[in-house]
């Protein structure tokens, strides 16, 4: 499935897809400030889903970043250690569904910028993204 922001309300499609998570939600985020997506991930964590993520350090502002509320909720979130930008925007759900595209998980990404969001239901593709997630996650702090 392919969506375009802002006309397709991409955040709603992210939330709907997260609703299907049963085992795991692993993400890499350049910018992550969407409160409803943050809250959904906290709910999933509290329900026993393995939620983990890596945030880009340059975008990690205490006033807006989802990193701090997620960390406070006990989610294993880390800061990327790459000296250059970690520009990924990806969420892997249950090793089967990948959410990716140009959209940052931010209000601008959802309502202002011309962006795209792609939701792929493929274990093979999810596996490739999961491998990348694990490599970045292992090096993150």
Coordinates of C-alpha atoms in Angstrom, one line a residue:
X1 CA 0.0 0.0 0.0
X2 CA 1.3 3.4 -0.9
X3 CA 0.0 6.7 0.7
X4 CA 0.9 10.3 0.1
X5 CA 1.0 12.9 2.8
X6 CA -0.8 15.1 3.6
X7 CA -3.8 14.1 1.5
X8 CA -3.9 10.5 2.7
X9 CA -3.5 11.1 6.5
X10 CA -0.4 8.9 6.8
X11 CA -0.4 9.0 10.6
X12 CA -3.8 7.2 10.6
X13 CA -2.4 4.4 8.4
X14 CA 0.6 4.0 10.8
X15 CA -1.7 3.8 13.8
X16 CA -4.0 1.3 12.0
X17 CA -1.0 -0.9 11.1
X18 CA 0.5 -0.7 14.6
X19 CA -2.9 -1.9 16.0
X20 CA -2.1 -5.3 14.4
X21 CA 1.1 -5.8 16.3
X22 CA 1.2 -9.0 18.5
X23 CA 4.9 -9.7 19.1
X24 CA 7.2 -6.9 18.2
X25 CA 7.6 -3.3 16.9
X26 CA 11.1 -2.3 16.0
X27 CA 11.7 1.2 14.6
X28 CA 14.4 3.5 13.3
X29 CA 13.4 7.2 13.3
X30 CA 15.2 10.3 12.0
X31 CA 12.5 12.5 13.6
X32 CA 9.7 11.1 15.8
X33 CA 7.4 13.6 17.5
X34 CA 3.9 12.2 16.7
X35 CA 2.2 11.9 20.1
X36 CA -0.5 9.4 19.0
X37 CA 2.1 7.1 17.5
X38 CA 4.2 7.4 20.6
X39 CA 1.2 6.6 22.8
X40 CA 0.3 3.6 20.6
X41 CA 3.8 2.2 21.0
X42 CA 3.7 2.8 24.8
X43 CA 0.3 0.9 24.9
X44 CA 1.7 -1.9 22.9
X45 CA 4.8 -2.1 25.2
X46 CA 2.4 -2.1 28.2
X47 CA 0.5 -5.0 26.6
X48 CA 3.7 -7.1 26.3
X49 CA 4.7 -6.3 22.8
X50 CA 8.5 -6.1 22.3
X51 CA 8.9 -2.4 21.4
X52 CA 12.4 -1.1 20.6
X53 CA 13.7 1.8 18.7
X54 CA 16.7 4.0 17.6
X55 CA 16.4 7.8 17.3
X56 CA 18.7 10.1 15.3
X57 CA 20.7 12.1 17.8
X58 CA 20.4 15.4 15.9
X59 CA 16.6 15.3 16.0
X60 CA 16.3 14.3 19.7
X61 CA 14.9 17.5 21.2
X62 CA 13.7 17.2 24.8
X63 CA 10.7 19.4 24.1
X64 CA 9.2 17.3 21.3
X65 CA 11.0 13.9 20.8
X66 CA 9.1 10.7 21.6
X67 CA 12.4 9.3 23.0
X68 CA 11.9 10.7 26.4
X69 CA 8.3 9.6 27.1
X70 CA 9.1 6.2 25.7
X71 CA 12.2 5.8 27.8
X72 CA 10.2 6.9 30.9
X73 CA 7.7 4.2 30.0
X74 CA 10.4 1.5 30.1
X75 CA 10.8 1.0 26.3
X76 CA 14.2 0.1 25.2
X77 CA 15.0 3.2 23.0
X78 CA 18.5 4.2 22.1
X79 CA 20.3 7.1 20.4
X80 CA 22.1 6.4 17.1
X81 CA 25.9 6.4 17.4
X82 CA 26.7 7.0 13.7
X83 CA 28.6 10.3 13.5
X84 CA 26.5 11.1 10.4
X85 CA 22.7 11.2 10.2
X86 CA 20.7 8.1 10.7
X87 CA 18.0 9.1 8.2
X88 CA 15.8 6.0 8.3
X89 CA 12.1 6.1 8.7
X90 CA 11.1 2.5 9.3
X91 CA 8.9 0.4 11.5
X92 CA 8.9 -3.4 11.4
X93 CA 5.9 -5.1 12.9
X94 CA 6.0 -8.8 14.0
X95 CA 8.7 -9.5 11.4
X96 CA 6.1 -9.4 8.7
X97 CA 5.0 -5.8 8.0
X98 CA 7.3 -2.9 7.1
X99 CA 6.3 0.7 7.2
X100 CA 8.7 3.0 5.4
X101 CA 8.9 5.9 3.0
X102 CA 10.0 9.5 3.1
X103 CA 7.7 10.6 5.9
X104 CA 9.2 11.5 9.2
X105 CA 7.0 10.6 12.2
X106 CA 6.2 14.3 12.8
X107 CA 3.4 16.8 12.3
X108 CA 5.2 18.3 9.3
X109 CA 5.7 14.9 7.8
X110 CA 2.0 14.1 8.2
X111 CA 0.3 17.4 7.5
X112 CA 2.6 19.9 5.6
X113 CA 5.3 18.2 3.5
X114 CA 4.8 16.3 0.3
X115 CA 5.8 12.8 1.6
X116 CA 5.1 9.1 0.9
X117 CA 4.4 6.2 3.2
X118 CA 4.7 2.6 2.1
X119 CA 3.3 -0.3 4.0
X120 CA 4.7 -3.7 2.8
X121 CA 3.3 -7.0 3.9
X122 CA 6.3 -9.3 3.2
X123 CA 8.3 -11.5 5.6
X124 CA 11.3 -11.3 3.2
X125 CA 11.3 -7.6 3.1
X126 CA 10.6 -7.2 6.8
X127 CA 13.6 -9.6 7.5
X128 CA 15.9 -7.4 5.6
X129 CA 14.8 -4.3 7.5
X130 CA 15.0 -6.2 10.8
X131 CA 18.6 -7.1 10.0
X132 CA 19.4 -3.4 9.4
X133 CA 17.5 -2.5 12.6
X134 CA 19.5 -5.0 14.6
X135 CA 22.8 -3.7 13.3
X136 CA 22.0 -0.1 14.1
X137 CA 20.4 -1.0 17.4
X138 CA 23.5 -3.0 18.5
X139 CA 25.7 0.1 18.0
X140 CA 23.3 2.6 19.5
X141 CA 23.6 3.9 23.0

